[in-house]
Amino acid sequence: MISLPANEFIDLKFSDALNYRNDLERAKIIGLAAIGVIISSKEDKKNITFQDDVKIILTAEVDTSESKWMQTARKLRPLVDYLSAVPHSLVECREASKAKIIDSIVIKVPDMIFDDVCAVYLEEKKGFLEVPLLDLLSMAKKGINLGNIRREIEIAFFRKVPVIITRMRSPSGHLLDKIASYSVAYSLLGGSLDRWVCSVSTYPYHALERRNLLDKGVKKVEV
């Protein structure tokens, strides 16, 4: 049996600028030490009040299907601690993986869009692969085969690219707790259980060191 500490967890896509105050209380209840709050502008950042008990890490996403996504990324980069790109094709994924200002690639489609070339780019710049758990659940409910996503994750692990599972709120406001999160990831994606505990329970420790997020109070979880 694996024991998970209560107060050393983080979710990088936990809330947004509009809802974060209410979500801070939820974060305390489920035992998060830090949460990621998604912002999209300077105004969003100005409206964030940073806390002592639950640390706030500012995050943002850019959609690479938009024609000016790189311009958007450049504007957001100075505002956030963590910037991810959401590609929809192999070409978009390779371009985003190579871009130095992008921290992670988010896999939200069942098609095979992340290959070894993308993984090499991420490894070289110390980037990450991110998988949103609610998107996985949605695809599974629709009967969509997740085989390609499993292969993409294996490519990332082979290249020693950290894989991060993000939970976020569902439209109904429901939050998956830590245990449910890694159980769902393990059930849908297979592989080693310890792998998903490490990916879901906390931001991987070597990833923290890469981005200096240790200064924000994010800690290593011993499994």
PDB file of C-alpha atoms in Angstrom:
ATOM      1  CA  MET A   1       0.000   0.000   0.000  1.00  0.00           C
ATOM      2  CA  ILE A   2       1.271   3.477  -0.881  1.00  0.00           C
ATOM      3  CA  SER A   3       0.948   6.231   1.701  1.00  0.00           C
ATOM      4  CA  LEU A   4       0.505   9.773   0.392  1.00  0.00           C
ATOM      5  CA  PRO A   5       1.495  12.748   2.577  1.00  0.00           C
ATOM      6  CA  ALA A   6      -1.324  15.196   3.267  1.00  0.00           C
ATOM      7  CA  ASN A   7       0.259  18.586   2.727  1.00  0.00           C
ATOM      8  CA  GLU A   8       2.819  18.370  -0.042  1.00  0.00           C
ATOM      9  CA  PHE A   9       0.714  18.300  -3.190  1.00  0.00           C
ATOM     10  CA  ILE A  10       0.223  20.657  -6.081  1.00  0.00           C
ATOM     11  CA  ASP A  11      -2.158  20.789  -9.015  1.00  0.00           C
ATOM     12  CA  LEU A  12      -0.889  22.974 -11.847  1.00  0.00           C
ATOM     13  CA  LYS A  13      -4.286  23.575 -13.480  1.00  0.00           C
ATOM     14  CA  PHE A  14      -6.452  23.721 -10.381  1.00  0.00           C
ATOM     15  CA  SER A  15      -8.312  26.983 -10.905  1.00  0.00           C
ATOM     16  CA  ASP A  16      -8.556  30.222 -12.873  1.00  0.00           C
ATOM     17  CA  ALA A  17      -8.445  33.919 -12.060  1.00  0.00           C
ATOM     18  CA  LEU A  18     -12.230  34.130 -11.734  1.00  0.00           C
ATOM     19  CA  ASN A  19     -12.748  31.210  -9.346  1.00  0.00           C
ATOM     20  CA  TYR A  20      -9.483  30.874  -7.445  1.00  0.00           C
ATOM     21  CA  ARG A  21     -10.694  32.399  -4.165  1.00  0.00           C
ATOM     22  CA  ASN A  22     -13.375  29.742  -3.730  1.00  0.00           C
ATOM     23  CA  ASP A  23     -11.010  27.059  -4.967  1.00  0.00           C
ATOM     24  CA  LEU A  24      -8.411  28.006  -2.372  1.00  0.00           C
ATOM     25  CA  GLU A  25     -10.775  26.689   0.291  1.00  0.00           C
ATOM     26  CA  ARG A  26     -11.213  23.460  -1.664  1.00  0.00           C
ATOM     27  CA  ALA A  27      -7.449  23.182  -1.968  1.00  0.00           C
ATOM     28  CA  LYS A  28      -7.086  23.353   1.807  1.00  0.00           C
ATOM     29  CA  ILE A  29      -9.754  20.688   2.303  1.00  0.00           C
ATOM     30  CA  ILE A  30      -8.134  18.175  -0.053  1.00  0.00           C
ATOM     31  CA  GLY A  31      -4.647  18.888   1.272  1.00  0.00           C
ATOM     32  CA  LEU A  32      -2.866  20.812  -1.474  1.00  0.00           C
ATOM     33  CA  ALA A  33       0.241  22.796  -0.576  1.00  0.00           C
ATOM     34  CA  ALA A  34       0.135  24.786  -3.818  1.00  0.00           C
ATOM     35  CA  ILE A  35      -2.252  25.335  -6.710  1.00  0.00           C
ATOM     36  CA  GLY A  36      -1.830  26.515 -10.256  1.00  0.00           C
ATOM     37  CA  VAL A  37      -4.120  29.367 -11.266  1.00  0.00           C
ATOM     38  CA  ILE A  38      -4.634  29.883 -14.991  1.00  0.00           C
ATOM     39  CA  ILE A  39      -4.462  33.483 -16.171  1.00  0.00           C
ATOM     40  CA  SER A  40      -4.711  35.059 -19.610  1.00  0.00           C
ATOM     41  CA  SER A  41      -3.723  38.706 -19.091  1.00  0.00           C
ATOM     42  CA  LYS A  42      -1.916  41.241 -16.911  1.00  0.00           C
ATOM     43  CA  GLU A  43      -5.284  42.197 -15.443  1.00  0.00           C
ATOM     44  CA  ASP A  44      -5.808  38.628 -14.264  1.00  0.00           C
ATOM     45  CA  LYS A  45      -2.438  38.669 -12.523  1.00  0.00           C
ATOM     46  CA  LYS A  46      -3.193  41.968 -10.784  1.00  0.00           C
ATOM     47  CA  ASN A  47      -6.364  40.487  -9.347  1.00  0.00           C
ATOM     48  CA  ILE A  48      -4.572  37.528  -7.760  1.00  0.00           C
ATOM     49  CA  THR A  49      -3.900  37.813  -4.025  1.00  0.00           C
ATOM     50  CA  PHE A  50      -1.083  35.511  -3.011  1.00  0.00           C
ATOM     51  CA  GLN A  51      -1.506  33.381   0.105  1.00  0.00           C
ATOM     52  CA  ASP A  52       0.785  32.062   2.824  1.00  0.00           C
ATOM     53  CA  ASP A  53      -0.994  28.795   3.604  1.00  0.00           C
ATOM     54  CA  VAL A  54      -1.634  27.609   0.028  1.00  0.00           C
ATOM     55  CA  LYS A  55       0.953  28.794  -2.488  1.00  0.00           C
ATOM     56  CA  ILE A  56      -0.219  30.072  -5.877  1.00  0.00           C
ATOM     57  CA  ILE A  57       1.664  29.300  -9.070  1.00  0.00           C
ATOM     58  CA  LEU A  58       0.551  31.257 -12.130  1.00  0.00           C
ATOM     59  CA  THR A  59       0.017  29.191 -15.270  1.00  0.00           C
ATOM     60  CA  ALA A  60      -1.271  29.746 -18.795  1.00  0.00           C
ATOM     61  CA  GLU A  61      -2.158  27.783 -21.923  1.00  0.00           C
ATOM     62  CA  VAL A  62      -1.897  28.707 -25.595  1.00  0.00           C
ATOM     63  CA  ASP A  63      -3.717  26.899 -28.401  1.00  0.00           C
ATOM     64  CA  THR A  64      -1.362  26.300 -31.324  1.00  0.00           C
ATOM     65  CA  SER A  65      -4.245  26.131 -33.811  1.00  0.00           C
ATOM     66  CA  GLU A  66      -4.559  29.907 -33.470  1.00  0.00           C
ATOM     67  CA  SER A  67      -2.591  31.799 -36.100  1.00  0.00           C
ATOM     68  CA  LYS A  68      -0.863  34.137 -33.623  1.00  0.00           C
ATOM     69  CA  TRP A  69      -0.310  31.652 -30.811  1.00  0.00           C
ATOM     70  CA  MET A  70       3.405  32.405 -30.561  1.00  0.00           C
ATOM     71  CA  GLN A  71       2.725  36.112 -30.092  1.00  0.00           C
ATOM     72  CA  THR A  72       0.274  35.236 -27.347  1.00  0.00           C
ATOM     73  CA  ALA A  73       2.859  32.958 -25.742  1.00  0.00           C
ATOM     74  CA  ARG A  74       5.481  35.718 -25.747  1.00  0.00           C
ATOM     75  CA  LYS A  75       3.055  38.085 -23.999  1.00  0.00           C
ATOM     76  CA  LEU A  76       2.146  35.527 -21.359  1.00  0.00           C
ATOM     77  CA  ARG A  77       5.651  34.213 -20.666  1.00  0.00           C
ATOM     78  CA  PRO A  78       6.774  37.075 -18.362  1.00  0.00           C
ATOM     79  CA  LEU A  79       3.521  36.828 -16.389  1.00  0.00           C
ATOM     80  CA  VAL A  80       3.523  33.152 -15.458  1.00  0.00           C
ATOM     81  CA  ASP A  81       5.635  30.476 -13.817  1.00  0.00           C
ATOM     82  CA  TYR A  82       4.442  27.726 -16.143  1.00  0.00           C
ATOM     83  CA  LEU A  83       3.340  28.044 -19.789  1.00  0.00           C
ATOM     84  CA  SER A  84       1.895  25.162 -21.779  1.00  0.00           C
ATOM     85  CA  ALA A  85       0.864  24.694 -25.397  1.00  0.00           C
ATOM     86  CA  VAL A  86      -2.103  22.680 -26.681  1.00  0.00           C
ATOM     87  CA  PRO A  87      -1.308  21.295 -30.170  1.00  0.00           C
ATOM     88  CA  HIS A  88      -3.739  19.501 -32.483  1.00  0.00           C
ATOM     89  CA  SER A  89      -1.378  17.953 -35.025  1.00  0.00           C
ATOM     90  CA  LEU A  90       2.128  16.512 -35.265  1.00  0.00           C
ATOM     91  CA  VAL A  91       3.419  19.627 -37.044  1.00  0.00           C
ATOM     92  CA  GLU A  92       2.001  21.919 -34.349  1.00  0.00           C
ATOM     93  CA  CYS A  93       3.339  19.673 -31.607  1.00  0.00           C
ATOM     94  CA  ARG A  94       6.875  19.665 -32.987  1.00  0.00           C
ATOM     95  CA  GLU A  95       6.858  23.433 -33.362  1.00  0.00           C
ATOM     96  CA  ALA A  96       5.602  23.972 -29.814  1.00  0.00           C
ATOM     97  CA  SER A  97       7.971  21.361 -28.371  1.00  0.00           C
ATOM     98  CA  LYS A  98      10.912  23.176 -29.934  1.00  0.00           C
ATOM     99  CA  ALA A  99       9.851  26.641 -28.725  1.00  0.00           C
ATOM    100  CA  LYS A 100      12.015  27.533 -25.725  1.00  0.00           C
ATOM    101  CA  ILE A 101       9.346  29.643 -24.021  1.00  0.00           C
ATOM    102  CA  ILE A 102       6.941  26.692 -23.768  1.00  0.00           C
ATOM    103  CA  ASP A 103       7.264  24.565 -20.619  1.00  0.00           C
ATOM    104  CA  SER A 104       4.943  21.720 -21.539  1.00  0.00           C
ATOM    105  CA  ILE A 105       2.914  20.068 -24.266  1.00  0.00           C
ATOM    106  CA  VAL A 106      -0.693  19.275 -23.345  1.00  0.00           C
ATOM    107  CA  ILE A 107      -2.211  16.153 -24.901  1.00  0.00           C
ATOM    108  CA  LYS A 108      -5.959  16.647 -25.391  1.00  0.00           C
ATOM    109  CA  VAL A 109      -6.669  14.706 -28.583  1.00  0.00           C
ATOM    110  CA  PRO A 110      -6.742  10.933 -29.236  1.00  0.00           C
ATOM    111  CA  ASP A 111      -4.657  11.230 -32.408  1.00  0.00           C
ATOM    112  CA  MET A 112      -0.934  10.479 -32.343  1.00  0.00           C
ATOM    113  CA  ILE A 113       0.557  13.990 -32.326  1.00  0.00           C
ATOM    114  CA  PHE A 114       3.543  13.547 -29.979  1.00  0.00           C
ATOM    115  CA  ASP A 115       6.516  11.584 -31.318  1.00  0.00           C
ATOM    116  CA  ASP A 116      10.160  10.971 -30.480  1.00  0.00           C
ATOM    117  CA  VAL A 117      11.214  14.215 -32.174  1.00  0.00           C
ATOM    118  CA  CYS A 118       8.908  16.157 -29.843  1.00  0.00           C
ATOM    119  CA  ALA A 119      10.243  14.230 -26.852  1.00  0.00           C
ATOM    120  CA  VAL A 120      13.845  15.041 -27.782  1.00  0.00           C
ATOM    121  CA  TYR A 121      12.984  18.742 -28.045  1.00  0.00           C
ATOM    122  CA  LEU A 122      11.322  18.652 -24.618  1.00  0.00           C
ATOM    123  CA  GLU A 123      14.196  16.749 -23.047  1.00  0.00           C
ATOM    124  CA  GLU A 124      16.738  19.213 -24.433  1.00  0.00           C
ATOM    125  CA  LYS A 125      14.940  22.218 -22.957  1.00  0.00           C
ATOM    126  CA  LYS A 126      13.886  20.348 -19.785  1.00  0.00           C
ATOM    127  CA  GLY A 127      10.206  20.497 -20.646  1.00  0.00           C
ATOM    128  CA  PHE A 128       7.252  18.297 -19.712  1.00  0.00           C
ATOM    129  CA  LEU A 129       4.338  16.353 -21.174  1.00  0.00           C
ATOM    130  CA  GLU A 130       0.986  17.161 -19.592  1.00  0.00           C
ATOM    131  CA  VAL A 131      -2.172  15.043 -19.633  1.00  0.00           C
ATOM    132  CA  PRO A 132      -5.473  16.560 -18.389  1.00  0.00           C
ATOM    133  CA  LEU A 133      -7.321  13.889 -16.441  1.00  0.00           C
ATOM    134  CA  LEU A 134     -10.826  15.204 -17.159  1.00  0.00           C
ATOM    135  CA  ASP A 135     -10.154  15.106 -20.899  1.00  0.00           C
ATOM    136  CA  LEU A 136      -9.060  11.485 -20.548  1.00  0.00           C
ATOM    137  CA  LEU A 137     -12.243  10.654 -18.669  1.00  0.00           C
ATOM    138  CA  SER A 138     -14.355  12.397 -21.293  1.00  0.00           C
ATOM    139  CA  MET A 139     -12.716  10.428 -24.113  1.00  0.00           C
ATOM    140  CA  ALA A 140     -13.070   7.160 -22.203  1.00  0.00           C
ATOM    141  CA  LYS A 141     -16.784   7.786 -21.602  1.00  0.00           C
ATOM    142  CA  LYS A 142     -17.252   8.326 -25.344  1.00  0.00           C
ATOM    143  CA  GLY A 143     -15.532   5.023 -26.063  1.00  0.00           C
ATOM    144  CA  ILE A 144     -12.529   6.692 -27.699  1.00  0.00           C
ATOM    145  CA  ASN A 145      -9.440   4.486 -27.770  1.00  0.00           C
ATOM    146  CA  LEU A 146      -6.637   5.908 -25.617  1.00  0.00           C
ATOM    147  CA  GLY A 147      -3.932   3.742 -27.173  1.00  0.00           C
ATOM    148  CA  ASN A 148      -2.206   6.643 -28.903  1.00  0.00           C
ATOM    149  CA  ILE A 149      -2.043   8.645 -25.686  1.00  0.00           C
ATOM    150  CA  ARG A 150      -0.524   5.642 -23.911  1.00  0.00           C
ATOM    151  CA  ARG A 151       2.120   5.409 -26.638  1.00  0.00           C
ATOM    152  CA  GLU A 152       2.852   9.128 -26.405  1.00  0.00           C
ATOM    153  CA  ILE A 153       3.342   8.825 -22.668  1.00  0.00           C
ATOM    154  CA  GLU A 154       5.680   5.861 -23.108  1.00  0.00           C
ATOM    155  CA  ILE A 155       7.740   7.898 -25.583  1.00  0.00           C
ATOM    156  CA  ALA A 156       8.007  10.681 -23.001  1.00  0.00           C
ATOM    157  CA  PHE A 157       9.050   8.321 -20.221  1.00  0.00           C
ATOM    158  CA  PHE A 158      11.583   6.636 -22.511  1.00  0.00           C
ATOM    159  CA  ARG A 159      13.189  10.029 -23.127  1.00  0.00           C
ATOM    160  CA  LYS A 160      12.953  10.821 -19.393  1.00  0.00           C
ATOM    161  CA  VAL A 161      10.530  13.674 -20.012  1.00  0.00           C
ATOM    162  CA  PRO A 162       8.405  14.209 -16.874  1.00  0.00           C
ATOM    163  CA  VAL A 163       4.707  13.457 -17.371  1.00  0.00           C
ATOM    164  CA  ILE A 164       2.343  15.591 -15.320  1.00  0.00           C
ATOM    165  CA  ILE A 165      -1.306  14.731 -14.749  1.00  0.00           C
ATOM    166  CA  THR A 166      -3.501  17.789 -14.176  1.00  0.00           C
ATOM    167  CA  ARG A 167      -6.981  17.566 -12.728  1.00  0.00           C
ATOM    168  CA  MET A 168      -8.712  20.963 -12.893  1.00  0.00           C
ATOM    169  CA  ARG A 169     -12.359  21.442 -11.984  1.00  0.00           C
ATOM    170  CA  SER A 170     -15.089  19.879 -14.042  1.00  0.00           C
ATOM    171  CA  PRO A 171     -17.869  22.249 -15.227  1.00  0.00           C
ATOM    172  CA  SER A 172     -19.915  21.100 -12.210  1.00  0.00           C
ATOM    173  CA  GLY A 173     -17.131  22.131  -9.854  1.00  0.00           C
ATOM    174  CA  HIS A 174     -16.255  18.555  -8.935  1.00  0.00           C
ATOM    175  CA  LEU A 175     -12.671  17.857  -7.915  1.00  0.00           C
ATOM    176  CA  LEU A 176     -10.957  14.496  -8.020  1.00  0.00           C
ATOM    177  CA  ASP A 177      -9.002  13.867  -4.853  1.00  0.00           C
ATOM    178  CA  LYS A 178      -5.432  12.611  -4.909  1.00  0.00           C
ATOM    179  CA  ILE A 179      -6.261   8.929  -4.516  1.00  0.00           C
ATOM    180  CA  ALA A 180      -8.997   9.000  -7.158  1.00  0.00           C
ATOM    181  CA  SER A 181      -6.728  10.896  -9.531  1.00  0.00           C
ATOM    182  CA  TYR A 182      -3.902   8.395  -9.610  1.00  0.00           C
ATOM    183  CA  SER A 183      -6.368   5.485  -9.626  1.00  0.00           C
ATOM    184  CA  VAL A 184      -8.072   6.886 -12.724  1.00  0.00           C
ATOM    185  CA  ALA A 185      -4.739   7.581 -14.426  1.00  0.00           C
ATOM    186  CA  TYR A 186      -3.543   4.052 -13.693  1.00  0.00           C
ATOM    187  CA  SER A 187      -6.816   2.496 -14.889  1.00  0.00           C
ATOM    188  CA  LEU A 188      -6.924   4.463 -18.137  1.00  0.00           C
ATOM    189  CA  LEU A 189      -3.239   4.520 -19.004  1.00  0.00           C
ATOM    190  CA  GLY A 190      -1.794   1.382 -17.431  1.00  0.00           C
ATOM    191  CA  GLY A 191       1.901   1.076 -16.649  1.00  0.00           C
ATOM    192  CA  SER A 192       3.492   1.274 -13.227  1.00  0.00           C
ATOM    193  CA  LEU A 193       1.282   2.390 -10.346  1.00  0.00           C
ATOM    194  CA  ASP A 194       4.199   4.201  -8.717  1.00  0.00           C
ATOM    195  CA  ARG A 195       4.638   6.173 -11.932  1.00  0.00           C
ATOM    196  CA  TRP A 196       1.137   7.617 -11.690  1.00  0.00           C
ATOM    197  CA  VAL A 197       1.360   8.272  -7.977  1.00  0.00           C
ATOM    198  CA  CYS A 198       4.421  10.404  -8.645  1.00  0.00           C
ATOM    199  CA  SER A 199       2.847  12.141 -11.632  1.00  0.00           C
ATOM    200  CA  VAL A 200      -0.505  12.873 -10.026  1.00  0.00           C
ATOM    201  CA  SER A 201       0.410  13.493  -6.430  1.00  0.00           C
ATOM    202  CA  THR A 202       2.924  16.242  -6.940  1.00  0.00           C
ATOM    203  CA  TYR A 203       4.914  18.153  -9.470  1.00  0.00           C
ATOM    204  CA  PRO A 204       7.887  15.796 -10.112  1.00  0.00           C
ATOM    205  CA  TYR A 205      10.845  16.821  -7.973  1.00  0.00           C
ATOM    206  CA  HIS A 206      13.366  17.034 -10.810  1.00  0.00           C
ATOM    207  CA  ALA A 207      10.882  19.265 -12.634  1.00  0.00           C
ATOM    208  CA  LEU A 208      10.774  21.559  -9.607  1.00  0.00           C
ATOM    209  CA  GLU A 209      14.524  21.900  -9.688  1.00  0.00           C
ATOM    210  CA  ARG A 210      14.447  22.731 -13.380  1.00  0.00           C
ATOM    211  CA  ARG A 211      12.002  25.619 -12.943  1.00  0.00           C
ATOM    212  CA  ASN A 212      13.086  26.816  -9.487  1.00  0.00           C
ATOM    213  CA  LEU A 213       9.575  26.325  -8.125  1.00  0.00           C
ATOM    214  CA  LEU A 214      11.011  25.047  -4.853  1.00  0.00           C
ATOM    215  CA  ASP A 215      11.227  28.700  -3.828  1.00  0.00           C
ATOM    216  CA  LYS A 216       7.426  28.841  -4.000  1.00  0.00           C
ATOM    217  CA  GLY A 217       7.032  26.216  -1.327  1.00  0.00           C
ATOM    218  CA  VAL A 218       6.422  23.209  -3.551  1.00  0.00           C
ATOM    219  CA  LYS A 219       7.974  20.148  -1.958  1.00  0.00           C
ATOM    220  CA  LYS A 220       9.078  16.695  -2.907  1.00  0.00           C
ATOM    221  CA  VAL A 221       6.697  13.866  -2.072  1.00  0.00           C
ATOM    222  CA  GLU A 222       8.302  10.709  -0.769  1.00  0.00           C
ATOM    223  CA  VAL A 223       6.538   7.606  -2.100  1.00  0.00           C
TER     224      VAL A 223
END
